[in-house]
Short mmCIF file of C-alpha atoms in Angstrom, two decimals:
data_model
loop_
_atom_site.label_atom_id
_atom_site.label_comp_id
_atom_site.label_asym_id
_atom_site.label_seq_id
_atom_site.Cartn_x
_atom_site.Cartn_y
_atom_site.Cartn_z
CA MET A 60 24.46 37.92 17.39
CA PRO A 61 26.94 34.89 17.53
CA GLU A 62 30.58 35.96 18.34
CA SER A 63 32.97 35.40 15.55
CA PRO A 64 35.54 32.45 15.88
CA SER A 65 38.91 33.38 17.28
CA PRO A 66 42.23 31.61 18.13
CA ALA A 67 41.02 31.16 21.60
CA ARG A 68 37.66 29.75 20.55
CA PRO A 69 38.25 27.88 17.40
CA ALA A 70 35.32 26.90 15.06
CA PRO A 71 34.67 23.24 14.44
CA LEU A 72 36.02 21.88 11.34
CA VAL A 73 33.48 21.19 8.60
CA ALA A 74 33.86 18.74 6.00
CA ALA A 75 31.37 17.17 3.43
CA THR A 76 31.50 13.62 2.22
CA GLY A 77 29.72 12.20 -0.84
CA ILE A 78 28.14 8.83 -1.31
CA VAL A 79 28.57 8.49 -5.18
CA LEU A 80 26.30 5.87 -6.65
CA ASP A 81 26.37 4.39 -10.00
CA THR A 82 22.85 2.97 -11.41
CA CYS A 83 23.84 -0.56 -10.19
CA GLY A 84 23.99 0.77 -6.64
CA ARG A 85 27.53 0.39 -6.27
CA VAL A 86 29.53 3.06 -4.25
CA LEU A 87 32.67 4.80 -5.45
CA VAL A 88 35.58 4.23 -3.19
CA LEU A 89 38.72 6.35 -3.59
CA THR A 90 42.09 4.70 -3.25
CA ALA A 91 45.35 6.55 -2.50
CA SER A 92 48.30 6.43 -4.82
CA ARG A 93 50.06 3.95 -2.67
CA GLY A 94 46.93 1.56 -3.03
CA THR A 95 46.29 1.03 0.75
CA ASP A 96 44.25 4.05 1.92
CA THR A 97 40.68 4.14 1.01
CA ASP A 98 38.04 6.96 1.63
CA LEU A 99 34.76 8.25 0.19
CA PRO A 100 34.95 11.46 -2.08
CA GLY A 101 34.73 14.57 -0.07
CA ALA A 102 36.42 17.96 0.94
CA THR A 103 37.02 20.19 3.72
CA VAL A 104 34.40 22.99 3.67
CA GLU A 105 36.24 26.57 3.27
CA VAL A 106 34.83 29.52 5.27
CA THR A 107 33.09 30.98 2.39
CA GLU A 108 31.45 27.77 1.25
CA THR A 109 28.33 25.78 2.26
CA PRO A 110 28.84 22.13 2.68
CA GLU A 111 27.11 21.52 -0.64
CA GLN A 112 29.52 23.86 -2.40
CA GLY A 113 32.50 22.49 -0.62
CA LEU A 114 31.51 18.90 -1.80
CA ALA A 115 30.96 20.04 -5.43
CA ARG A 116 34.44 21.61 -5.65
CA GLY A 117 36.19 18.58 -4.12
CA LEU A 118 34.37 16.28 -6.70
CA ARG A 119 35.27 18.74 -9.46
CA GLU A 120 38.90 19.18 -8.42
CA GLY A 121 39.42 15.55 -7.28
CA LEU A 122 37.63 13.54 -9.91
CA GLY A 123 36.75 15.98 -12.59
CA LEU A 124 33.11 15.25 -11.64
CA ALA A 125 30.79 18.12 -12.26
CA VAL A 126 27.32 16.92 -10.99
CA PRO A 127 24.89 18.29 -8.62
CA VAL A 128 25.24 17.46 -5.11
CA GLY A 129 22.07 15.68 -3.83
CA ARG A 130 20.20 15.69 -0.66
CA LEU A 131 21.67 15.43 2.91
CA LEU A 132 21.65 11.68 4.04
CA ALA A 133 23.48 12.18 7.48
CA VAL A 134 25.49 14.39 9.92
CA ASP A 135 28.25 13.05 12.01
CA SER A 136 29.95 15.07 14.69
CA ARG A 137 33.25 13.89 16.30
CA PRO A 138 34.65 15.62 19.48
CA PRO A 139 38.37 16.57 19.83
CA GLY A 140 40.51 13.73 21.06
CA PRO A 141 41.88 10.33 19.86
CA THR A 142 39.10 9.70 17.41
CA GLY A 143 38.58 13.40 16.13
CA PRO A 144 40.86 16.13 14.97
CA THR A 145 43.22 17.34 17.49
CA GLY A 146 42.09 20.56 19.27
CA ARG A 147 38.71 20.95 17.18
CA SER A 148 35.54 18.95 16.86
CA LEU A 149 34.61 17.82 13.30
CA ILE A 150 31.27 18.02 11.60
CA VAL A 151 30.64 15.94 8.49
CA HIS A 152 27.81 16.27 6.30
CA VAL A 153 27.04 13.27 4.13
CA HIS A 154 25.37 13.71 0.81
CA LEU A 155 23.98 11.71 -2.06
CA VAL A 156 25.71 11.95 -5.37
CA GLY A 157 24.27 10.39 -8.37
CA PRO A 158 23.34 7.73 -9.29
CA LEU A 159 25.68 8.33 -12.42
CA PRO A 160 24.87 6.99 -15.72
CA PRO A 161 27.12 4.04 -16.95
CA ARG A 162 29.32 6.17 -19.41
CA GLU A 163 29.98 8.83 -16.71
CA ALA A 164 30.73 6.32 -14.03
CA ALA A 165 33.02 4.36 -16.18
CA ALA A 166 35.09 7.46 -17.08
CA LEU A 167 36.08 8.27 -13.46
CA ALA A 168 39.79 7.53 -12.48
CA GLY A 169 41.24 6.89 -9.00
CA GLY A 170 38.51 4.98 -7.38
CA ARG A 171 36.80 1.64 -7.52
CA TRP A 172 33.04 0.88 -7.79
CA LEU A 173 32.00 -1.53 -4.94
CA ARG A 174 28.97 -3.12 -3.75
CA PRO A 175 27.93 -1.62 -0.42
CA GLU A 176 29.06 -4.53 1.76
CA GLU A 177 32.32 -4.62 -0.22
CA ALA A 178 32.89 -0.70 0.36
CA CYS A 179 32.34 -1.23 4.22
CA ALA A 180 34.97 -3.99 4.21
CA VAL A 181 37.76 -1.89 2.81
CA LEU A 182 36.89 1.77 4.38
CA PRO A 183 38.32 3.11 7.56
CA ALA A 184 36.49 2.33 10.56
CA ARG A 185 35.50 5.96 11.07
CA VAL A 186 34.02 6.12 7.70
CA VAL A 187 31.98 2.96 7.69
CA PRO A 188 29.13 4.23 10.04
CA ARG A 189 28.55 7.17 7.93
CA LEU A 190 28.36 5.03 4.76
CA ARG A 191 25.83 2.62 6.60
CA ALA A 192 23.79 5.51 8.08
CA GLY A 193 23.70 7.33 4.70
CA LEU A 194 22.64 4.45 2.62
CA ALA A 195 19.89 3.60 5.38
CA ALA A 196 18.62 7.13 5.01
CA LEU A 197 18.71 6.94 1.18
CA HIS A 198 16.77 3.84 1.24
CA THR A 199 14.13 5.14 3.74
CA GLY A 200 13.84 8.53 2.47
CA SER A 201 15.06 9.78 5.94
CA PHE A 202 18.10 11.26 7.68
CA ALA A 203 20.53 9.87 10.10
CA HIS A 204 22.12 11.81 13.27
CA LEU A 205 25.45 10.36 14.27
CA VAL A 206 28.00 11.44 16.97
CA ASP A 207 31.26 9.66 16.61
CA GLY A 208 29.64 7.40 14.32
CA VAL A 209 27.03 6.05 16.58
CA PRO A 210 23.43 6.70 15.91
CA GLN A 211 21.75 8.83 18.42
CA PRO A 212 18.63 8.13 20.25
CA GLY A 213 15.78 9.70 18.17
CA SER A 214 17.78 9.47 14.91
CA PRO A 215 15.19 8.72 12.23
CA VAL A 216 17.49 5.86 10.72
CA GLY A 217 20.61 4.16 11.64
CA LEU A 218 19.52 3.29 15.12
CA ASP A 219 19.54 -0.55 15.60
CA PRO A 220 16.01 -1.83 15.94
CA ALA A 221 16.98 -3.75 19.08
CA ARG A 222 18.67 -0.61 20.63
CA ARG A 223 15.62 1.50 19.73
CA ALA A 224 13.33 -1.08 21.39
CA ALA A 225 15.40 -1.13 24.44
CA LEU A 226 15.27 2.71 24.59
CA GLU A 227 11.41 2.66 24.26
CA HIS A 228 10.98 -0.06 26.95
CA ALA A 229 13.37 1.87 29.31
CA GLY A 230 11.23 5.27 28.73
CA GLU A 231 14.49 6.77 27.72
CA LEU A 232 12.79 8.43 24.49
CA ASP A 233 11.07 11.75 24.73
CA ALA A 234 7.96 12.14 22.72
CA ALA A 235 9.73 13.70 19.65
CA SER A 236 12.61 11.31 19.53
CA HIS A 237 10.05 8.33 19.85
CA ARG A 238 8.22 9.63 16.78
CA ALA A 239 11.34 10.20 14.92
CA SER A 240 12.98 6.78 15.43
CA ARG A 241 9.54 4.71 14.95
CA PRO A 242 9.53 2.79 11.58
CA LYS A 243 7.83 4.51 8.73
CA ALA A 244 5.32 3.37 6.09
CA LEU A 245 4.41 4.94 2.67
CA THR A 246 0.72 4.70 1.83
CA ALA A 247 -1.04 4.69 -1.66
CA ALA A 248 -4.53 4.18 -2.99
CA SER A 249 -5.50 2.45 -6.08
CA VAL A 250 -8.56 1.69 -8.05
CA VAL A 251 -9.45 -1.56 -10.01
CA PHE A 252 -11.57 -0.60 -13.09
CA THR A 253 -12.81 -3.26 -15.62
CA ALA A 254 -14.31 -2.78 -19.12
CA ALA A 255 -17.72 -4.43 -20.12
CA ASP A 256 -15.86 -7.46 -21.38
CA GLY A 257 -13.87 -7.98 -18.07
CA ARG A 258 -10.68 -6.52 -19.07
CA ILE A 259 -8.66 -4.74 -16.43
CA LEU A 260 -7.68 -1.09 -16.97
CA LEU A 261 -3.78 -0.36 -16.55
CA VAL A 262 -1.84 2.71 -17.07
CA GLN A 263 1.86 3.05 -17.97
CA PRO A 264 3.65 5.59 -15.71
CA ALA A 265 5.67 8.32 -17.42
CA TYR A 266 8.49 8.31 -14.88
CA GLY A 267 10.42 5.60 -12.88
CA HIS A 268 10.00 2.00 -14.34
CA THR A 269 8.00 2.98 -17.47
CA ASP A 270 8.19 -0.80 -18.51
CA ARG A 271 5.91 -1.72 -15.48
CA TRP A 272 2.39 -1.16 -15.78
CA ASN A 273 0.18 -0.20 -12.87
CA LEU A 274 -3.38 0.51 -11.42
CA PRO A 275 -4.60 3.97 -11.61
CA GLY A 276 -3.81 5.56 -8.30
CA GLY A 277 -0.81 7.04 -6.28
CA GLY A 278 0.42 8.29 -3.06
CA ILE A 279 -1.85 9.37 -0.16
CA ASP A 280 -1.10 13.07 1.03
CA SER A 281 -1.59 12.20 4.57
CA ASP A 282 0.39 15.22 5.58
CA LEU A 283 -2.44 17.15 4.27
CA GLY A 284 -4.91 15.11 6.20
CA GLU A 285 -6.17 13.34 3.01
CA ILE A 286 -7.73 9.96 3.59
CA PRO A 287 -7.24 6.98 1.33
CA ARG A 288 -10.76 7.03 -0.43
CA ALA A 289 -10.13 10.71 -1.26
CA ALA A 290 -6.64 10.17 -2.63
CA ALA A 291 -8.03 7.45 -4.75
CA ARG A 292 -10.56 9.74 -6.34
CA ARG A 293 -7.95 12.62 -6.82
CA GLU A 294 -5.43 10.33 -8.45
CA VAL A 295 -8.12 9.08 -10.86
CA ARG A 296 -9.12 12.72 -11.92
CA GLU A 297 -5.55 13.80 -12.02
CA GLU A 298 -4.19 10.81 -14.18
CA LEU A 299 -7.35 9.85 -16.22
CA GLY A 300 -9.47 12.86 -16.14
CA LEU A 301 -12.38 11.02 -14.87
CA ASP A 302 -14.19 12.06 -11.69
CA LEU A 303 -15.67 8.87 -10.32
CA ALA A 304 -16.24 8.16 -6.64
CA PRO A 305 -14.62 4.76 -5.70
CA GLY A 306 -16.82 1.82 -4.59
CA ARG A 307 -16.30 -0.41 -1.65
CA LEU A 308 -12.69 -1.35 -0.39
CA LEU A 309 -11.93 -4.45 -1.86
CA ALA A 310 -8.26 -5.09 -0.03
CA VAL A 311 -5.61 -3.57 1.93
CA ASN A 312 -2.09 -4.87 0.87
CA TRP A 313 1.00 -4.63 2.83
CA SER A 314 4.62 -5.12 1.39
CA HIS A 315 7.94 -4.84 2.89
CA LYS A 316 11.64 -5.17 1.96
CA PRO A 317 14.35 -5.13 4.36
CA GLY A 318 16.00 -1.73 4.84
CA ARG A 319 13.05 -0.09 3.21
CA PRO A 320 9.79 1.53 4.66
CA ALA A 321 6.77 -0.79 4.32
CA ARG A 322 4.27 0.10 1.75
CA ILE A 323 0.65 -0.11 2.31
CA ARG A 324 -1.93 0.03 -0.43
CA PHE A 325 -5.47 0.66 -0.32
CA LEU A 326 -7.39 -1.09 -3.31
CA TYR A 327 -11.06 0.20 -4.35
CA ASP A 328 -13.59 -1.09 -6.61
CA GLY A 329 -13.88 1.35 -9.54
CA GLY A 330 -16.68 -0.61 -11.09
CA VAL A 331 -17.32 -1.17 -14.68
CA LEU A 332 -16.57 1.53 -17.34
CA ASP A 333 -18.67 1.51 -20.50
CA ALA A 334 -17.42 2.49 -23.85
CA PRO A 335 -18.39 6.18 -23.63
CA THR A 336 -16.68 6.53 -20.30
CA LEU A 337 -13.32 5.06 -21.65
CA ALA A 338 -13.69 7.38 -24.50
CA ARG A 339 -13.56 10.24 -22.08
CA ILE A 340 -10.13 9.28 -20.60
CA ARG A 341 -7.72 12.02 -20.96
CA LEU A 342 -4.07 11.30 -19.70
CA ASP A 343 -1.83 13.74 -17.80
CA PRO A 344 1.33 13.40 -19.91
CA THR A 345 3.45 14.35 -16.95
CA GLU A 346 1.87 11.09 -15.12
CA LEU A 347 1.01 8.62 -17.63
CA LEU A 348 2.25 7.54 -21.26
CA GLN A 349 -0.75 5.26 -22.18
CA TRP A 350 -3.62 3.18 -20.83
CA ARG A 351 -5.12 -0.04 -21.88
CA THR A 352 -7.57 -2.82 -20.87
CA VAL A 353 -6.19 -6.35 -20.54
CA PRO A 354 -7.49 -9.78 -19.89
CA ARG A 355 -6.34 -11.57 -16.80
CA GLU A 356 -4.05 -13.91 -18.68
CA GLU A 357 -1.88 -11.01 -19.85
CA LEU A 358 -1.17 -9.53 -16.43
CA PRO A 359 2.01 -11.62 -15.84
CA ALA A 360 3.60 -9.94 -18.85
CA LEU A 361 2.84 -6.56 -17.92
CA VAL A 362 2.96 -6.03 -14.08
CA LYS A 363 4.92 -7.38 -11.24
CA GLY A 364 3.89 -10.51 -9.48
CA ALA A 365 2.82 -8.87 -6.18
CA LEU A 366 0.68 -6.38 -7.92
CA ARG A 367 -0.79 -9.18 -10.27
CA ARG A 368 -1.87 -11.12 -7.12
CA GLN A 369 -3.37 -7.85 -5.75
CA ILE A 370 -5.37 -7.52 -8.74
CA THR A 371 -6.49 -11.10 -8.94
CA ALA A 372 -7.41 -11.06 -5.30
CA CYS A 373 -9.56 -7.90 -5.69
CA LEU A 374 -11.29 -9.21 -8.79
CA ASP A 375 -12.13 -12.40 -6.86
CA ALA A 376 -13.33 -10.27 -3.95
CA ARG A 377 -15.45 -8.21 -6.27
CA ALA A 378 -17.12 -11.30 -7.78
CA SER A 379 -17.86 -13.22 -4.52
CA GLY A 380 -18.73 -10.15 -2.43
CA ALA A 381 -15.76 -10.99 0.03
CA GLY A 382 -13.63 -8.49 1.74
CA PRO A 383 -12.10 -6.22 2.34
CA LEU A 384 -9.10 -8.61 2.14
CA GLU A 385 -6.09 -8.45 4.06
CA LEU A 386 -3.11 -8.93 1.89
CA HIS A 387 0.59 -9.37 2.30
CA ALA A 388 2.39 -8.81 -1.06
CA GLY A 389 -0.82 -9.86 -2.71
CA ARG A 390 -1.30 -13.15 -0.82
CA PRO A 391 -4.30 -13.29 1.66
#
């Protein structure tokens, strides 16, 4: 059993910091009364508190903000000395808070809403690495491990790609650290169905961007050993209530945005659905709001450009017998 801290062996000082976001992706930066010192919201964690409880208390007492503390984005540890607290090491937990809706964000006093790059320009040097690493973890759905603000070898995010490559080539990463620091990708499987008149089956999601229509399908449960074809069939069964084996693979699409994981979509031929089969569709209300079939010319008004290009490429591949196609953001 660990020994209790004593004056001769002081425990680390533990703090919790919140990256508080609004719906525009701006960061809340606090400004001291004299207008020069800036910081992110946070609090020192008391002996009887968890970091989440300490941060919630700090937000409530300092900002009058009573909201849930979100997931852990990063941990930064600083040893005693010139850059850390005198005589004690410091451990900082960085959590996501929000995004706050516009009315709640506008009501906060004592801080400014800044774009991430603006926030990095005004925050102290010791805080900026935590913000950068925390946002990187947020955007990639991962976690950052920092020591004195420096991402460590094997940190899932925050490590500069050139630094990661140098460590790999030098053989300085063990197998676990190598896996943790490698870039990640999200995988999904979709099915292209058409009606007898050639119209494409689209579905409207019940969550996220509900104004954007999509193909039936969803994420591949690769952690359960699921393969893309099985995921496509499962998603169609769950979303539409139709248990239909997907046809041939029409295309694989790769898309990427800087700072985000790559997205890989497997697109299968669902074939032509006759009127009795369409009538058997039963939506899962937790997944979908509605479905419809649309002609090609209506696609630009309903789906994003990259998905429209994927659908068009798949229909052309189906008609010509070509494929599977290799697509990048819907382009061959």
